[in-house]
Coordinates of C-alpha atoms and ligand atoms in Angstrom, one line a residue:
M1 CA 6.0 -11.2 12.4
T2 CA 5.0 -10.6 8.7
E3 CA 6.0 -13.0 6.0
F4 CA 8.4 -12.3 3.1
G5 CA 7.9 -13.3 -0.5
I6 CA 9.2 -12.9 -4.0
Y7 CA 7.0 -12.0 -7.0
V8 CA 8.4 -12.7 -10.5
H9 CA 6.6 -11.2 -13.4
W10 CA 6.7 -12.7 -16.9
P11 CA 5.3 -10.0 -19.1
F12 CA 4.4 -12.1 -22.2
C13 CA 1.4 -13.9 -23.5
A14 CA 0.6 -15.9 -26.7
S15 CA -2.2 -13.5 -27.4
K16 CA -3.8 -10.6 -25.6
C17 CA -7.2 -11.2 -24.1
P18 CA -9.6 -8.3 -24.9
Y19 CA -10.6 -7.8 -21.2
C20 CA -7.1 -7.8 -19.7
D21 CA -5.1 -4.8 -18.6
F22 CA -2.3 -6.8 -16.9
N23 CA 1.2 -5.8 -18.0
S24 CA 1.4 -8.5 -20.7
H25 CA 2.7 -8.2 -24.3
V26 CA 2.7 -10.4 -27.4
R27 CA 6.0 -10.8 -29.2
A28 CA 5.5 -12.4 -32.6
G29 CA 9.3 -12.5 -33.2
G30 CA 10.0 -14.6 -30.1
I31 CA 11.6 -13.7 -26.8
D32 CA 15.2 -14.0 -25.8
E33 CA 14.5 -16.0 -22.7
A34 CA 18.2 -16.4 -21.7
R35 CA 18.6 -12.6 -21.7
F36 CA 15.5 -12.2 -19.5
L37 CA 16.8 -15.0 -17.1
A38 CA 20.1 -13.2 -16.7
A39 CA 18.2 -9.9 -16.0
Y40 CA 16.0 -11.7 -13.3
Q41 CA 19.2 -13.0 -11.7
R42 CA 20.7 -9.5 -11.7
E43 CA 17.6 -7.9 -10.2
L44 CA 17.4 -10.6 -7.5
A45 CA 21.0 -10.1 -6.6
H46 CA 20.4 -6.3 -6.4
W47 CA 17.5 -6.5 -4.0
A48 CA 19.1 -9.2 -1.9
A49 CA 22.2 -7.0 -1.4
L50 CA 20.0 -4.0 -0.4
R51 CA 17.4 -5.9 1.7
G52 CA 19.8 -8.4 3.4
K53 CA 18.9 -11.7 5.1
A54 CA 15.3 -12.9 5.2
T55 CA 13.3 -16.1 5.1
V56 CA 11.3 -16.6 1.9
H57 CA 7.8 -18.0 2.6
S58 CA 6.4 -17.8 -0.9
V59 CA 7.5 -17.3 -4.5
F60 CA 4.9 -16.4 -7.1
F61 CA 5.5 -16.5 -10.9
G62 CA 2.7 -14.3 -12.3
G63 CA 2.0 -12.7 -15.6
G64 CA 1.4 -12.4 -18.4
T65 CA 1.7 -16.2 -18.9
P66 CA 4.7 -17.6 -16.9
S67 CA 3.8 -21.1 -18.2
L68 CA 5.4 -19.9 -21.5
M69 CA 8.8 -19.9 -19.7
S70 CA 10.9 -23.0 -19.9
A71 CA 11.1 -25.1 -16.8
T72 CA 14.9 -24.5 -16.8
T73 CA 14.4 -20.8 -16.6
V74 CA 11.8 -21.2 -13.8
G75 CA 14.2 -23.6 -11.9
T76 CA 17.2 -21.2 -12.3
V77 CA 15.1 -18.3 -10.9
I78 CA 14.1 -20.5 -7.9
D79 CA 17.7 -21.6 -7.3
T80 CA 18.8 -18.0 -7.5
I81 CA 16.3 -16.9 -4.9
A82 CA 17.4 -19.8 -2.7
R83 CA 21.0 -18.7 -3.0
H84 CA 20.3 -15.2 -1.9
W85 CA 17.8 -15.9 0.9
R86 CA 16.8 -18.8 3.1
M87 CA 13.8 -20.7 1.8
A88 CA 11.4 -21.6 4.6
P89 CA 10.6 -25.3 4.9
H90 CA 7.4 -25.9 2.8
A91 CA 7.7 -22.4 1.1
E92 CA 4.9 -22.0 -1.4
V93 CA 6.1 -21.7 -5.0
T94 CA 3.2 -20.9 -7.4
L95 CA 3.2 -20.6 -11.1
E96 CA 0.3 -19.1 -13.1
A97 CA -0.4 -21.2 -16.1
N98 CA -2.7 -21.2 -19.1
P99 CA -4.4 -24.5 -19.5
S100 CA -3.3 -25.3 -23.1
S101 CA -2.0 -28.8 -23.7
V102 CA 1.5 -27.5 -24.5
E103 CA 1.8 -25.8 -21.2
A104 CA 0.2 -28.7 -19.2
A105 CA 2.8 -31.0 -20.7
R106 CA 5.5 -28.9 -18.9
F107 CA 3.9 -29.3 -15.4
R108 CA 6.1 -32.3 -14.4
D109 CA 9.2 -30.3 -15.3
Y110 CA 8.0 -27.3 -13.4
R111 CA 7.5 -29.6 -10.4
A112 CA 11.0 -31.0 -10.8
A113 CA 12.3 -27.3 -11.0
G114 CA 10.8 -26.5 -7.6
V115 CA 7.2 -25.3 -8.3
N116 CA 4.7 -26.8 -5.9
R117 CA 1.5 -25.1 -6.8
V118 CA -0.1 -24.0 -10.1
S119 CA -2.9 -21.6 -10.7
L120 CA -4.7 -22.1 -14.0
G121 CA -6.5 -19.4 -15.9
V122 CA -9.6 -21.4 -17.0
Q123 CA -12.1 -18.4 -17.1
S124 CA -15.0 -20.5 -18.4
F125 CA -16.1 -24.0 -19.2
D126 CA -18.1 -22.9 -22.2
D127 CA -16.4 -22.9 -25.6
A128 CA -18.5 -20.0 -27.0
Q129 CA -17.7 -18.0 -23.9
L130 CA -14.0 -18.8 -24.1
K131 CA -14.0 -17.6 -27.7
S132 CA -15.7 -14.3 -26.8
L133 CA -13.2 -13.8 -24.0
G134 CA -10.4 -14.2 -26.6
R135 CA -9.0 -17.3 -25.0
L136 CA -6.9 -19.7 -27.0
H137 CA -7.9 -22.9 -25.1
S138 CA -11.2 -24.9 -25.3
A139 CA -13.3 -26.1 -22.4
S140 CA -12.0 -29.7 -22.9
E141 CA -8.4 -28.4 -22.8
A142 CA -9.2 -26.6 -19.6
K143 CA -10.5 -29.8 -18.0
A144 CA -7.5 -31.8 -19.2
G145 CA -5.2 -29.1 -17.8
I146 CA -6.9 -29.3 -14.4
A147 CA -6.5 -33.1 -14.5
V148 CA -2.8 -32.8 -15.2
A149 CA -2.5 -30.2 -12.4
R150 CA -4.3 -32.5 -10.0
E151 CA -2.0 -35.4 -10.9
T152 CA 1.2 -33.4 -10.7
F153 CA 0.7 -31.0 -7.8
E154 CA -0.6 -31.5 -4.3
R155 CA -1.9 -27.9 -4.4
F156 CA -3.5 -26.3 -7.4
S157 CA -6.1 -23.6 -8.1
F158 CA -8.0 -22.2 -11.1
D159 CA -9.6 -18.9 -12.0
L160 CA -13.0 -18.3 -13.5
I161 CA -14.5 -15.0 -14.7
Y162 CA -18.2 -14.5 -14.0
A163 CA -20.7 -11.7 -14.4
R164 CA -20.1 -11.9 -18.1
P165 CA -22.3 -10.4 -20.8
R166 CA -25.8 -12.1 -20.7
Q167 CA -24.8 -14.6 -18.0
T168 CA -27.9 -15.6 -16.1
P169 CA -28.0 -16.9 -12.5
Q170 CA -28.9 -20.4 -14.0
D171 CA -25.9 -20.3 -16.4
W172 CA -23.6 -19.4 -13.5
R173 CA -25.0 -22.1 -11.2
R174 CA -24.4 -24.6 -13.9
E175 CA -20.9 -23.4 -14.6
L176 CA -19.9 -23.0 -11.0
G177 CA -21.3 -26.5 -10.2
Q178 CA -19.0 -27.8 -12.9
A179 CA -16.1 -25.9 -11.5
L180 CA -16.8 -27.3 -8.0
S181 CA -16.8 -30.8 -9.4
L182 CA -13.3 -30.3 -10.7
V183 CA -11.8 -28.1 -8.0
G184 CA -9.0 -28.8 -5.7
R185 CA -8.8 -26.9 -2.4
H186 CA -8.5 -23.4 -3.8
L187 CA -10.5 -21.4 -6.4
S188 CA -10.5 -17.8 -7.6
L189 CA -13.7 -16.4 -8.9
Y190 CA -13.5 -12.9 -10.4
Q191 CA -16.4 -10.7 -11.6
L192 CA -15.6 -9.4 -15.0
T193 CA -14.2 -5.8 -14.7
I194 CA -14.3 -3.5 -17.7
E195 CA -10.8 -2.1 -17.6
P196 CA -10.1 1.2 -19.2
E197 CA -8.4 1.2 -22.6
T198 CA -9.1 -2.5 -23.3
P199 CA -11.0 -3.7 -26.4
F200 CA -13.8 -4.7 -24.0
A201 CA -14.0 -1.0 -22.7
Q202 CA -14.4 0.2 -26.3
L203 CA -17.2 -2.3 -27.0
H204 CA -18.8 -1.4 -23.7
A205 CA -18.7 2.3 -24.5
A206 CA -20.2 1.6 -27.9
G207 CA -23.1 -0.3 -26.3
K208 CA -22.0 -3.6 -27.8
L209 CA -21.1 -5.3 -24.6
A210 CA -23.6 -5.3 -21.8
V211 CA -22.4 -6.5 -18.4
P212 CA -24.9 -7.4 -15.6
D213 CA -26.2 -4.3 -13.7
P214 CA -25.2 -4.0 -10.0
D215 CA -28.3 -6.0 -8.8
A216 CA -27.7 -8.8 -11.3
A217 CA -24.0 -8.9 -10.3
L218 CA -25.0 -9.0 -6.6
A219 CA -27.3 -12.0 -7.3
L220 CA -24.4 -13.8 -9.1
Y221 CA -22.1 -12.9 -6.2
E222 CA -24.5 -14.4 -3.7
I223 CA -24.8 -17.6 -5.7
T224 CA -21.0 -17.8 -5.6
Q225 CA -20.9 -17.4 -1.8
E226 CA -23.7 -20.0 -1.3
M227 CA -22.3 -22.6 -3.6
T228 CA -18.7 -22.3 -2.5
E229 CA -19.6 -22.4 1.2
Q230 CA -21.7 -25.5 0.6
A231 CA -18.7 -27.1 -1.2
G232 CA -16.4 -26.3 1.8
L233 CA -14.5 -23.5 0.0
P234 CA -15.6 -20.3 1.6
A235 CA -14.3 -16.9 0.5
Y236 CA -11.1 -15.9 2.4
E237 CA -11.0 -12.7 0.3
I238 CA -13.5 -11.1 -2.0
S239 CA -12.7 -13.3 -5.0
N240 CA -10.6 -16.1 -3.5
H241 CA -12.0 -19.3 -1.9
A242 CA -10.2 -22.1 -0.1
A243 CA -10.7 -24.9 2.3
P244 CA -9.4 -23.8 5.7
G245 CA -5.6 -23.8 5.7
E246 CA -5.4 -24.0 1.9
E247 CA -5.4 -20.3 1.3
S248 CA -2.7 -19.0 -1.1
R249 CA 0.2 -18.0 1.2
H250 CA 1.3 -15.5 -1.4
N251 CA -2.1 -13.9 -1.6
L252 CA -2.3 -13.7 2.2
L253 CA 1.1 -12.2 2.3
Y254 CA -0.1 -9.2 0.2
W255 CA -3.4 -8.8 2.0
R256 CA -1.8 -9.1 5.5
Y257 CA 0.6 -6.3 4.3
G258 CA 3.7 -8.5 4.3
E259 CA 7.0 -7.7 2.6
Y260 CA 7.9 -8.7 -0.9
V261 CA 10.5 -8.2 -3.6
G262 CA 9.1 -7.8 -7.2
V263 CA 11.2 -8.6 -10.2
G264 CA 10.4 -8.4 -13.8
A265 CA 8.9 -5.7 -16.0
G266 CA 6.1 -3.9 -14.2
A267 CA 6.5 -5.8 -10.9
H268 CA 5.8 -4.0 -7.7
G269 CA 7.5 -4.5 -4.4
R270 CA 7.1 -3.5 -0.7
L271 CA 10.4 -3.7 1.0
V272 CA 11.9 -2.6 4.3
L273 CA 15.1 -0.8 3.5
D274 CA 17.1 0.8 6.3
G275 CA 14.2 0.1 8.6
Q276 CA 11.7 2.0 6.5
R277 CA 9.0 0.5 4.3
H278 CA 9.4 1.4 0.6
A279 CA 7.1 1.0 -2.4
I280 CA 9.0 0.0 -5.5
A281 CA 7.6 0.2 -9.0
T282 CA 9.4 -1.3 -12.0
E283 CA 9.6 -0.2 -15.6
R284 CA 6.6 -1.8 -17.4
Q285 CA 7.9 -2.1 -21.0
P286 CA 9.8 -5.4 -21.2
E287 CA 12.6 -4.4 -23.5
R288 CA 13.2 -1.1 -21.6
W289 CA 13.2 -3.1 -18.3
L290 CA 15.8 -5.4 -19.8
E291 CA 18.0 -2.5 -20.8
R292 CA 17.6 -0.8 -17.5
V293 CA 18.6 -4.0 -15.5
E294 CA 21.5 -4.6 -17.8
K295 CA 22.8 -1.1 -17.2
T296 CA 22.0 -0.5 -13.5
G297 CA 21.3 -3.9 -12.0
H298 CA 17.6 -3.3 -11.4
G299 CA 14.5 -2.1 -13.3
A300 CA 13.0 0.1 -10.6
V301 CA 11.7 3.5 -11.8
E302 CA 10.2 4.6 -8.5
I303 CA 11.4 3.8 -5.0
T304 CA 9.3 5.7 -2.5
Q305 CA 9.6 5.7 1.3
L306 CA 6.1 5.3 2.6
S307 CA 4.9 7.6 5.4
E308 CA 3.1 6.1 8.3
A309 CA -0.3 7.4 7.0
E310 CA 0.4 5.9 3.5
Q311 CA 1.3 2.5 5.1
A312 CA -1.9 2.6 7.2
D313 CA -4.0 3.4 4.0
E314 CA -2.4 0.5 2.1
A315 CA -2.8 -1.9 5.1
L316 CA -6.5 -0.9 5.2
L317 CA -7.1 -1.4 1.5
M318 CA -5.5 -4.9 1.7
G319 CA -6.8 -6.0 5.1
L320 CA -10.5 -5.1 4.8
R321 CA -10.8 -7.5 1.8
L322 CA -10.1 -10.5 4.0
A323 CA -12.7 -12.6 5.7
E324 CA -10.3 -12.7 8.7
G325 CA -10.4 -8.9 8.6
L326 CA -7.8 -6.3 9.5
D327 CA -6.2 -6.5 12.9
L328 CA -6.4 -3.0 14.4
D329 CA -3.4 -3.8 16.7
R330 CA -1.3 -4.6 13.6
L331 CA -2.6 -1.4 11.9
A332 CA -1.5 0.5 14.9
A333 CA 1.9 -1.2 14.9
I334 CA 2.4 -0.3 11.2
G335 CA 1.5 3.3 11.3
G336 CA 0.7 4.3 14.9
L337 CA -2.9 5.0 13.7
T338 CA -6.3 3.7 14.4
P339 CA -9.7 4.5 12.9
A340 CA -11.9 6.8 14.9
A341 CA -14.6 4.8 16.8
Q342 CA -17.4 7.1 15.6
R343 CA -16.5 6.6 11.9
I344 CA -16.4 2.8 12.4
D345 CA -19.8 2.9 14.1
E346 CA -21.2 5.0 11.2
L347 CA -19.9 2.6 8.6
I348 CA -21.1 -0.4 10.5
G349 CA -24.5 1.3 10.8
L350 CA -24.6 1.7 7.0
G351 CA -23.8 -2.0 6.5
L352 CA -20.4 -1.3 5.0
L353 CA -18.1 -2.6 7.8
E354 CA -18.4 -5.3 10.4
W355 CA -16.4 -6.7 13.3
C356 CA -15.1 -10.2 12.8
G357 CA -13.1 -10.5 16.0
P358 CA -12.5 -8.5 19.1
R359 CA -10.1 -6.1 17.3
R360 CA -10.7 -7.1 13.7
L361 CA -12.7 -5.2 11.1
R362 CA -13.7 -6.3 7.6
A363 CA -15.8 -5.0 4.7
A364 CA -19.4 -6.2 5.2
R365 CA -21.3 -7.6 2.2
D366 CA -22.4 -4.2 0.8
G367 CA -19.0 -2.7 1.6
R368 CA -17.2 -5.2 -0.6
F369 CA -18.7 -3.6 -3.7
V370 CA -17.6 -0.1 -2.8
L371 CA -14.4 -1.1 -1.1
N372 CA -12.3 1.9 -2.3
E373 CA -15.0 4.3 -0.9
V374 CA -15.1 2.4 2.4
V375 CA -11.3 2.5 2.7
L376 CA -11.3 6.3 1.9
Q377 CA -13.9 6.8 4.6
V378 CA -11.9 4.8 7.2
A379 CA -8.6 6.3 6.1
S380 CA -9.9 9.9 6.5
A381 CA -10.8 9.2 10.1
L382 CA -7.4 7.7 11.3
E383 CA -6.1 9.1 14.5
P384 CA -3.1 8.4 16.8
A385 CA -3.6 5.0 18.4
R386 CA -3.6 6.0 22.0
R387 CA -6.5 4.1 23.4
P388 CA -7.8 0.7 22.4
A389 CA -10.4 1.0 19.7
R390 CA -14.0 0.4 20.7
V391 CA -15.1 -3.2 20.2
G392 CA -18.6 -3.9 19.0
Ligands
SAM1 C1 -2.5 -12.8 -15.0 S1 -4.0 -13.6 -15.2 C2 -3.7 -15.4 -15.0 C3 -2.8 -16.2 -15.8 C4 -2.9 -16.3 -17.3 N1 -2.4 -15.2 -18.0 C5 -4.3 -16.5 -17.8 O1 -5.0 -15.6 -18.1 O2 -4.7 -17.7 -17.8 C6 -4.8 -13.5 -13.7 C7 -6.3 -13.7 -13.7 O3 -7.0 -12.4 -13.7 C8 -8.3 -12.5 -14.1 N2 -8.6 -11.3 -14.9 C9 -7.8 -10.7 -15.8 N3 -8.5 -9.6 -16.3 C10 -9.7 -9.6 -15.7 C11 -10.9 -8.7 -15.8 N4 -10.9 -7.7 -16.6 N5 -11.9 -9.0 -15.1 C12 -12.0 -10.0 -14.2 N6 -10.9 -10.9 -14.1 C13 -9.8 -10.7 -14.8 C14 -8.4 -13.8 -14.9 O4 -9.2 -14.7 -14.3 C15 -6.9 -14.3 -15.0 O5 -6.9 -15.7 -14.9
SF4_2 S1 -5.8 -12.8 -19.1 FE1 -3.8 -13.8 -18.9 S2 -3.5 -14.7 -21.0 FE2 -5.0 -13.1 -21.3 S3 -3.8 -11.3 -21.8 FE3 -4.1 -11.3 -19.6 S4 -2.4 -12.2 -18.7 FE4 -2.4 -12.8 -20.9

């Protein structure tokens, strides 16, 4: 049985970071939060009526910067979800937060509203680096935010961005060591990606922002694996680390190809409607999303029924990222397809794939850096799942 979750997207930030291509916008004139709340409620009612009964295992407030929402708004969204669906006992309710003092001051109220996990966007513990990443918080605010998260929530995580311009292995060892001295039982460590059409992409194209070359990035990645494993927080996905059992349930729901409703501007969903899995994409521009929801009850701009082959491709893309790997029996149950044994053997031979259980495959170390290519290779060799796949 796969899990069911709800993703709520808050599409606003206090300022736009120059590396970020998330659907996040700055509104100097303020935001009509009550109007957005009413729209979330309408969208949730819409999807609940279409999807029908289900048990919610996780709710994730992502952004943007959802910690700019008031606790009342967050609480009302949680209550609305709980009115439409059954909340599983111990359902995970995560809120992404920026570690500014103003936002940390709201943590207790978020807890009272039903949030039981926060994920803080720390990015770096170095003030100069934070400045060049365009962050509004300082390193000491980040540490204070982590301390408040630790006091308030039993479960918390924070994000760092590494493989930054001119970052040496020594720099990263020092910074990661600091992170590990402050960490809870979950940590996200992302390599800086130069996203198209961001200010960082322009600087990069102009030769003004040099990121580590693939060998240097690999060295930083290996330091990351070594230090997090020693600290008892091994990677359970390419960029996500946790003590065993402390993985983010919401993250796992995505990567295990579970089912989720997405509400808010730009949110995506994967929903089983009339027995068929659908991909749902929502209007990205916040004000247009609002108008659409007010007019039609939802902000979806694309609702696409996924073919079995498309579902298999998506399940591969998600599952191969995981340390636990992709369950080939589950893949066969999703789309009736399995990768040809010969192609698997070839990719294993090239050091791109590996077995991690009798019927489980995952990206091997080298494959994690070219995951899209590996997925393409596996996806192009899918065949009807008649016989059990060969086991290495
Ligand atoms: C939606 S943001 C998290 C919440 C909050 N807005 C913040 O930035 O603190 C999700 C995370 O994605 C990561 N991220 C965003 N853009 C990135 C990029 N270009 N390269 C690597 N990591 C990135 C950051 O670590 C960020 O914390
Ligand atoms: S990284 Fe976070 S705070 Fe910065 S623009 Fe993106 S979503 Fe907003």
